[in-house]
mmCIF file of C-alpha atoms and ligand atoms in Angstrom:
data_model
loop_
_atom_site.group_PDB
_atom_site.id
_atom_site.type_symbol
_atom_site.label_atom_id
_atom_site.label_comp_id
_atom_site.label_asym_id
_atom_site.label_seq_id
_atom_site.Cartn_x
_atom_site.Cartn_y
_atom_site.Cartn_z
ATOM 1 C CA UNK A 13 64.160 -4.160 35.468
ATOM 2 C CA UNK A 14 60.871 -3.659 33.922
ATOM 3 C CA UNK A 15 59.033 -0.302 34.011
ATOM 4 C CA UNK A 16 55.272 -0.501 34.027
ATOM 5 C CA UNK A 17 53.751 1.059 31.062
ATOM 6 C CA UNK A 18 50.169 2.051 30.612
ATOM 7 C CA UNK A 19 48.580 0.570 27.418
ATOM 8 C CA UNK A 20 48.696 3.420 24.814
ATOM 9 C CA UNK A 21 45.532 3.821 22.873
ATOM 10 C CA UNK A 22 46.765 4.602 19.368
ATOM 11 C CA UNK A 23 44.998 7.728 18.259
ATOM 12 C CA UNK A 24 43.800 7.161 14.875
ATOM 13 C CA UNK A 25 42.717 10.482 13.475
ATOM 14 C CA UNK A 26 42.936 13.994 15.010
ATOM 15 C CA UNK A 27 42.354 17.588 14.207
ATOM 16 C CA UNK A 28 44.764 19.956 15.948
ATOM 17 C CA UNK A 29 44.034 23.681 16.328
ATOM 18 C CA UNK A 30 42.085 23.828 13.034
ATOM 19 C CA UNK A 31 41.048 27.208 11.751
ATOM 20 C CA UNK A 32 38.920 27.437 8.564
ATOM 21 C CA UNK A 33 37.228 30.402 7.095
ATOM 22 C CA UNK A 34 35.268 31.006 3.819
ATOM 23 C CA UNK A 35 35.479 34.138 1.788
ATOM 24 C CA UNK A 36 32.244 35.750 0.893
ATOM 25 C CA UNK A 37 33.112 38.650 -1.425
ATOM 26 C CA UNK A 38 35.555 40.795 0.601
ATOM 27 C CA UNK A 39 34.413 39.203 3.895
ATOM 28 C CA UNK A 40 36.159 36.433 5.577
ATOM 29 C CA UNK A 41 33.717 34.279 7.501
ATOM 30 C CA UNK A 42 35.373 32.118 10.145
ATOM 31 C CA UNK A 43 33.766 28.796 10.508
ATOM 32 C CA UNK A 44 36.261 26.746 12.542
ATOM 33 C CA UNK A 45 38.329 28.643 15.189
ATOM 34 C CA UNK A 46 40.764 26.365 16.933
ATOM 35 C CA UNK A 47 39.111 22.942 16.720
ATOM 36 C CA UNK A 48 40.823 20.083 18.528
ATOM 37 C CA UNK A 49 39.340 16.649 18.161
ATOM 38 C CA UNK A 50 40.831 13.130 18.537
ATOM 39 C CA UNK A 51 39.266 9.921 17.414
ATOM 40 C CA UNK A 52 40.808 6.612 18.531
ATOM 41 C CA UNK A 53 40.976 3.556 16.437
ATOM 42 C CA UNK A 54 37.743 1.655 16.716
ATOM 43 C CA UNK A 55 35.669 4.510 18.198
ATOM 44 C CA UNK A 56 32.208 5.649 17.054
ATOM 45 C CA UNK A 57 32.003 9.362 17.596
ATOM 46 C CA UNK A 58 29.241 11.843 16.764
ATOM 47 C CA UNK A 59 29.813 15.565 15.851
ATOM 48 C CA UNK A 60 26.676 17.536 16.696
ATOM 49 C CA UNK A 61 25.792 21.125 16.255
ATOM 50 C CA UNK A 62 23.347 23.443 14.776
ATOM 51 C CA UNK A 63 23.004 23.855 10.970
ATOM 52 C CA UNK A 64 25.810 26.072 9.782
ATOM 53 C CA UNK A 65 27.981 25.344 12.867
ATOM 54 C CA UNK A 66 30.816 23.855 10.542
ATOM 55 C CA UNK A 67 30.121 20.146 10.970
ATOM 56 C CA UNK A 68 30.451 19.302 7.382
ATOM 57 C CA UNK A 69 33.411 21.496 7.059
ATOM 58 C CA UNK A 70 35.194 19.722 9.923
ATOM 59 C CA UNK A 71 34.279 16.307 8.315
ATOM 60 C CA UNK A 72 35.718 17.441 4.954
ATOM 61 C CA UNK A 73 39.004 18.566 6.557
ATOM 62 C CA UNK A 74 39.340 15.241 8.446
ATOM 63 C CA UNK A 75 38.795 13.253 5.234
ATOM 64 C CA UNK A 76 41.145 15.463 3.180
ATOM 65 C CA UNK A 77 38.380 16.752 0.982
ATOM 66 C CA UNK A 78 39.444 20.199 1.932
ATOM 67 C CA UNK A 79 42.522 21.749 3.666
ATOM 68 C CA UNK A 80 42.486 23.778 6.812
ATOM 69 C CA UNK A 81 43.831 27.400 6.902
ATOM 70 C CA UNK A 82 45.716 26.670 10.207
ATOM 71 C CA UNK A 83 46.245 23.719 12.258
ATOM 72 C CA UNK A 84 46.884 20.033 11.258
ATOM 73 C CA UNK A 85 45.055 16.814 10.498
ATOM 74 C CA UNK A 86 46.985 13.786 11.789
ATOM 75 C CA UNK A 87 46.711 10.101 11.145
ATOM 76 C CA UNK A 88 48.407 7.957 13.760
ATOM 77 C CA UNK A 89 50.396 10.959 14.780
ATOM 78 C CA UNK A 90 51.589 11.918 11.216
ATOM 79 C CA UNK A 91 50.490 15.170 9.709
ATOM 80 C CA UNK A 92 48.520 14.303 6.508
ATOM 81 C CA UNK A 93 46.769 17.643 5.426
ATOM 82 C CA UNK A 94 49.919 18.912 3.836
ATOM 83 C CA UNK A 95 51.037 15.909 1.875
ATOM 84 C CA UNK A 96 51.391 16.044 -1.910
ATOM 85 C CA UNK A 97 48.083 15.788 -3.753
ATOM 86 C CA UNK A 98 48.817 12.282 -5.022
ATOM 87 C CA UNK A 99 49.427 11.002 -1.523
ATOM 88 C CA UNK A 100 46.394 12.680 -0.166
ATOM 89 C CA UNK A 101 44.290 11.126 -2.997
ATOM 90 C CA UNK A 102 45.695 7.575 -2.084
ATOM 91 C CA UNK A 103 44.871 8.250 1.625
ATOM 92 C CA UNK A 104 41.381 9.374 0.823
ATOM 93 C CA UNK A 105 40.781 6.265 -1.301
ATOM 94 C CA UNK A 106 42.517 3.798 1.087
ATOM 95 C CA UNK A 107 41.779 5.081 4.567
ATOM 96 C CA UNK A 108 38.575 6.882 4.345
ATOM 97 C CA UNK A 109 35.003 5.990 3.294
ATOM 98 C CA UNK A 110 32.368 8.552 2.868
ATOM 99 C CA UNK A 111 28.607 8.514 3.319
ATOM 100 C CA UNK A 112 26.423 11.566 2.758
ATOM 101 C CA UNK A 113 22.836 12.577 3.423
ATOM 102 C CA UNK A 114 21.751 12.227 -0.215
ATOM 103 C CA UNK A 115 23.288 8.886 -1.131
ATOM 104 C CA UNK A 116 24.665 10.175 -4.481
ATOM 105 C CA UNK A 117 23.992 6.824 -6.262
ATOM 106 C CA UNK A 118 24.120 6.837 -10.086
ATOM 107 C CA UNK A 119 20.457 6.462 -11.203
ATOM 108 C CA UNK A 120 21.223 4.516 -14.466
ATOM 109 C CA UNK A 121 23.400 1.803 -12.643
ATOM 110 C CA UNK A 122 22.137 -1.144 -10.696
ATOM 111 C CA UNK A 123 23.038 -1.303 -7.004
ATOM 112 C CA UNK A 124 25.893 -3.794 -7.603
ATOM 113 C CA UNK A 125 27.267 -1.517 -10.381
ATOM 114 C CA UNK A 126 26.985 1.444 -8.129
ATOM 115 C CA UNK A 127 29.036 -0.314 -5.628
ATOM 116 C CA UNK A 128 31.557 -1.342 -8.221
ATOM 117 C CA UNK A 129 31.901 1.970 -9.968
ATOM 118 C CA UNK A 130 34.540 3.539 -7.678
ATOM 119 C CA UNK A 131 36.755 0.500 -8.097
ATOM 120 C CA UNK A 132 36.480 0.788 -11.790
ATOM 121 C CA UNK A 133 37.501 4.371 -11.697
ATOM 122 C CA UNK A 134 40.308 3.702 -9.202
ATOM 123 C CA UNK A 135 41.850 0.620 -10.930
ATOM 124 C CA UNK A 136 41.337 1.739 -14.463
ATOM 125 C CA UNK A 137 39.231 -0.270 -16.904
ATOM 126 C CA UNK A 138 42.002 -2.689 -17.910
ATOM 127 C CA UNK A 139 43.108 -3.666 -14.357
ATOM 128 C CA UNK A 140 39.434 -3.686 -13.238
ATOM 129 C CA UNK A 141 38.465 -6.220 -15.845
ATOM 130 C CA UNK A 142 41.325 -8.450 -14.764
ATOM 131 C CA UNK A 143 39.951 -8.626 -11.266
ATOM 132 C CA UNK A 144 36.323 -8.364 -12.150
ATOM 133 C CA UNK A 145 35.126 -11.614 -10.618
ATOM 134 C CA UNK A 146 36.898 -11.028 -7.249
ATOM 135 C CA UNK A 147 35.427 -7.504 -7.121
ATOM 136 C CA UNK A 148 31.983 -8.754 -8.001
ATOM 137 C CA UNK A 149 32.166 -11.346 -5.327
ATOM 138 C CA UNK A 150 33.296 -8.773 -2.888
ATOM 139 C CA UNK A 151 30.479 -6.365 -3.852
ATOM 140 C CA UNK A 152 27.842 -9.084 -3.359
ATOM 141 C CA UNK A 153 29.228 -10.017 0.029
ATOM 142 C CA UNK A 154 29.241 -6.373 1.206
ATOM 143 C CA UNK A 155 25.667 -5.769 -0.156
ATOM 144 C CA UNK A 156 24.699 -9.001 1.789
ATOM 145 C CA UNK A 157 26.302 -7.532 4.873
ATOM 146 C CA UNK A 158 24.169 -4.343 4.657
ATOM 147 C CA UNK A 159 20.991 -6.319 3.978
ATOM 148 C CA UNK A 160 20.671 -5.803 0.292
ATOM 149 C CA UNK A 161 21.626 -9.172 -0.939
ATOM 150 C CA UNK A 162 18.214 -9.487 -2.558
ATOM 151 C CA UNK A 163 18.517 -6.086 -4.477
ATOM 152 C CA UNK A 164 21.702 -6.495 -6.398
ATOM 153 C CA UNK A 165 20.256 -5.719 -9.777
ATOM 154 C CA UNK A 166 17.708 -3.082 -8.800
ATOM 155 C CA UNK A 167 18.186 0.560 -9.773
ATOM 156 C CA UNK A 168 18.126 3.270 -7.156
ATOM 157 C CA UNK A 169 14.630 4.555 -8.269
ATOM 158 C CA UNK A 170 13.280 1.037 -7.150
ATOM 159 C CA UNK A 171 14.626 1.349 -3.690
ATOM 160 C CA UNK A 172 13.455 3.119 -0.503
ATOM 161 C CA UNK A 173 15.568 5.795 1.197
ATOM 162 C CA UNK A 174 16.861 3.412 3.776
ATOM 163 C CA UNK A 175 17.944 0.995 1.082
ATOM 164 C CA UNK A 176 19.636 3.757 -0.834
ATOM 165 C CA UNK A 177 21.605 4.707 2.182
ATOM 166 C CA UNK A 178 22.641 1.053 2.827
ATOM 167 C CA UNK A 179 23.816 0.916 -0.809
ATOM 168 C CA UNK A 180 25.890 4.080 -0.190
ATOM 169 C CA UNK A 181 27.300 2.525 2.907
ATOM 170 C CA UNK A 182 28.142 -0.668 0.883
ATOM 171 C CA UNK A 183 29.892 1.490 -1.727
ATOM 172 C CA UNK A 184 31.948 3.223 0.963
ATOM 173 C CA UNK A 185 32.968 -0.202 2.455
ATOM 174 C CA UNK A 186 34.287 -1.530 -0.851
ATOM 175 C CA UNK A 187 37.712 -0.016 -0.373
ATOM 176 C CA UNK A 188 37.845 -1.415 3.154
ATOM 177 C CA UNK A 189 38.281 1.901 4.798
ATOM 178 C CA UNK A 190 39.703 2.340 8.312
ATOM 179 C CA UNK A 191 37.579 5.421 9.061
ATOM 180 C CA UNK A 192 34.071 5.919 7.869
ATOM 181 C CA UNK A 193 32.951 9.604 7.648
ATOM 182 C CA UNK A 194 29.222 9.860 7.577
ATOM 183 C CA UNK A 195 27.714 13.383 7.138
ATOM 184 C CA UNK A 196 24.054 13.315 8.298
ATOM 185 C CA UNK A 197 23.501 9.724 7.155
ATOM 186 C CA UNK A 198 19.946 9.717 8.561
ATOM 187 C CA UNK A 199 19.180 13.288 7.632
ATOM 188 C CA UNK A 200 16.778 12.380 4.828
ATOM 189 C CA UNK A 201 15.110 9.381 6.487
ATOM 190 C CA UNK A 202 12.116 8.938 8.893
ATOM 191 C CA UNK A 203 13.126 8.202 12.425
ATOM 192 C CA UNK A 204 12.451 4.475 12.176
ATOM 193 C CA UNK A 205 14.523 3.955 9.025
ATOM 194 C CA UNK A 206 17.188 6.430 10.468
ATOM 195 C CA UNK A 207 17.377 4.114 13.552
ATOM 196 C CA UNK A 208 17.967 1.093 11.293
ATOM 197 C CA UNK A 209 20.755 2.885 9.512
ATOM 198 C CA UNK A 210 22.230 3.728 12.963
ATOM 199 C CA UNK A 211 21.922 0.092 14.004
ATOM 200 C CA UNK A 212 23.957 -0.927 10.825
ATOM 201 C CA UNK A 213 26.629 1.639 11.622
ATOM 202 C CA UNK A 214 26.798 0.414 15.265
ATOM 203 C CA UNK A 215 27.140 -3.136 14.090
ATOM 204 C CA UNK A 216 29.939 -2.278 11.564
ATOM 205 C CA UNK A 217 31.733 -0.436 14.474
ATOM 206 C CA UNK A 218 31.308 -3.294 17.055
ATOM 207 C CA UNK A 219 31.695 -6.342 14.884
ATOM 208 C CA UNK A 220 34.080 -4.995 12.196
ATOM 209 C CA UNK A 221 35.981 -2.556 14.408
ATOM 210 C CA UNK A 222 35.266 0.203 11.855
ATOM 211 C CA UNK A 223 36.168 3.649 13.273
ATOM 212 C CA UNK A 224 33.224 5.951 12.553
ATOM 213 C CA UNK A 225 32.861 9.679 12.663
ATOM 214 C CA UNK A 226 29.342 10.666 12.157
ATOM 215 C CA UNK A 227 27.964 14.236 11.753
ATOM 216 C CA UNK A 228 24.319 14.746 12.808
ATOM 217 C CA UNK A 229 22.049 17.681 14.081
ATOM 218 C CA UNK A 230 19.916 15.087 15.773
ATOM 219 C CA UNK A 231 20.821 14.514 19.515
ATOM 220 C CA UNK A 232 18.772 11.270 19.623
ATOM 221 C CA UNK A 233 20.750 9.766 16.759
ATOM 222 C CA UNK A 234 24.059 10.967 18.353
ATOM 223 C CA UNK A 235 23.277 9.381 21.579
ATOM 224 C CA UNK A 236 23.772 5.928 20.035
ATOM 225 C CA UNK A 237 27.382 6.485 19.309
ATOM 226 C CA UNK A 238 30.099 6.112 21.942
ATOM 227 C CA UNK A 239 31.034 9.740 22.244
ATOM 228 C CA UNK A 240 29.621 13.127 21.287
ATOM 229 C CA UNK A 241 31.503 16.175 20.371
ATOM 230 C CA UNK A 242 29.547 19.450 20.085
ATOM 231 C CA UNK A 243 30.600 22.230 17.606
ATOM 232 C CA UNK A 244 29.504 25.702 18.791
ATOM 233 C CA UNK A 245 30.696 29.051 17.536
ATOM 234 C CA UNK A 246 33.559 27.398 15.741
ATOM 235 C CA UNK A 247 34.956 25.437 18.544
ATOM 236 C CA UNK A 248 34.539 22.050 20.229
ATOM 237 C CA UNK A 249 32.493 23.127 23.234
ATOM 238 C CA UNK A 250 31.812 20.069 25.097
ATOM 239 C CA UNK A 251 32.470 16.344 25.249
ATOM 240 C CA UNK A 252 29.765 14.100 26.526
ATOM 241 C CA UNK A 253 29.671 10.415 27.157
ATOM 242 C CA UNK A 254 26.751 8.960 25.201
ATOM 243 C CA UNK A 255 24.146 6.816 27.087
HETATM 244 P P1 ADP B 16 27.062 22.421 8.962
HETATM 245 O O1 ADP B 16 27.443 21.148 8.287
HETATM 246 O O2 ADP B 16 27.170 22.346 10.420
HETATM 247 O O3 ADP B 16 25.575 22.794 8.745
HETATM 248 P P2 ADP B 16 28.844 23.724 7.188
HETATM 249 O O4 ADP B 16 30.164 23.210 7.537
HETATM 250 O O5 ADP B 16 28.284 23.186 5.986
HETATM 251 O O6 ADP B 16 27.988 23.620 8.464
HETATM 252 O O7 ADP B 16 28.994 25.318 6.998
HETATM 253 C C1 ADP B 16 29.401 26.124 7.981
HETATM 254 C C2 ADP B 16 29.380 27.657 7.465
HETATM 255 O O8 ADP B 16 30.264 27.769 6.346
HETATM 256 C C3 ADP B 16 28.108 28.094 6.913
HETATM 257 O O9 ADP B 16 27.819 29.315 7.285
HETATM 258 C C4 ADP B 16 28.129 27.840 5.433
HETATM 259 O O10 ADP B 16 27.315 28.785 4.752
HETATM 260 C C5 ADP B 16 29.584 28.212 5.187
HETATM 261 N N1 ADP B 16 30.126 27.460 4.064
HETATM 262 C C6 ADP B 16 30.245 26.137 3.908
HETATM 263 N N2 ADP B 16 30.853 25.750 2.835
HETATM 264 C C7 ADP B 16 31.157 26.868 2.163
HETATM 265 C C8 ADP B 16 31.768 27.236 0.864
HETATM 266 N N3 ADP B 16 32.248 26.251 0.118
HETATM 267 N N4 ADP B 16 31.867 28.525 0.573
HETATM 268 C C9 ADP B 16 31.418 29.432 1.342
HETATM 269 N N5 ADP B 16 30.818 29.310 2.550
HETATM 270 C C10 ADP B 16 30.739 27.973 2.970
HETATM 271 MG MG1 MG B 17 26.466 19.843 7.054
#
């Protein structure tokens, strides 16, 4: 006899009872105080909150760029924040892609070189050269995908802010991440250009199924994601359905 089972949505990434404090001299400044947040595979979630509320801190913990004082980060149910450094490095490279407010492109490299640079570092020069043509093709494809197919050999100084952020997104996509962590990706852009970057993120989420966790202090930008989580006084205070 069959038992009916509800379809189980596989939780992709979660933070469970996370505490994080920073030391300032002899003072311990609590930033996150019991944060719980769950992001399902394929979701596009925004983390909003005032400046200093701990959004970037939470993002860094989720992406294994930093470790919590208490609590756990879990990927598909398995704890990942306490794994050996080597394994965390691998997860960071293979599972997560990062996009920041200030692009962090290398000014002396062209766009296509900027997109390829992490692969060169990751694979080592020898192995990289063996696969260079395949990587180059992949970089061109991804730069095309983000609307920069005509800018491959430009340097960052020759690009607009929106184009630089597109390039940073392309770089993050090179490792084919499962989860994109974007910290204030529109924070340095005018509202029109910011809207275009949001459109790109939405299409990567909808068409490519990319899971996206975006930090923003801009409620209007957040409204365009599927779900909004608000950080207040070190806790997740409310969950809202975006419009
Ligand atoms: P948000 O991204 O929401 O603006 P952050 O997560 O960057 O907030 O910072 C939260 C709080 O933690 C702030 O008060 C900030 O000054 C402090 N903080 C962040 N990073 C550090 C650090 N590395 N050392 C000490 N304090 C920090
Ligand atoms: Mg921040």
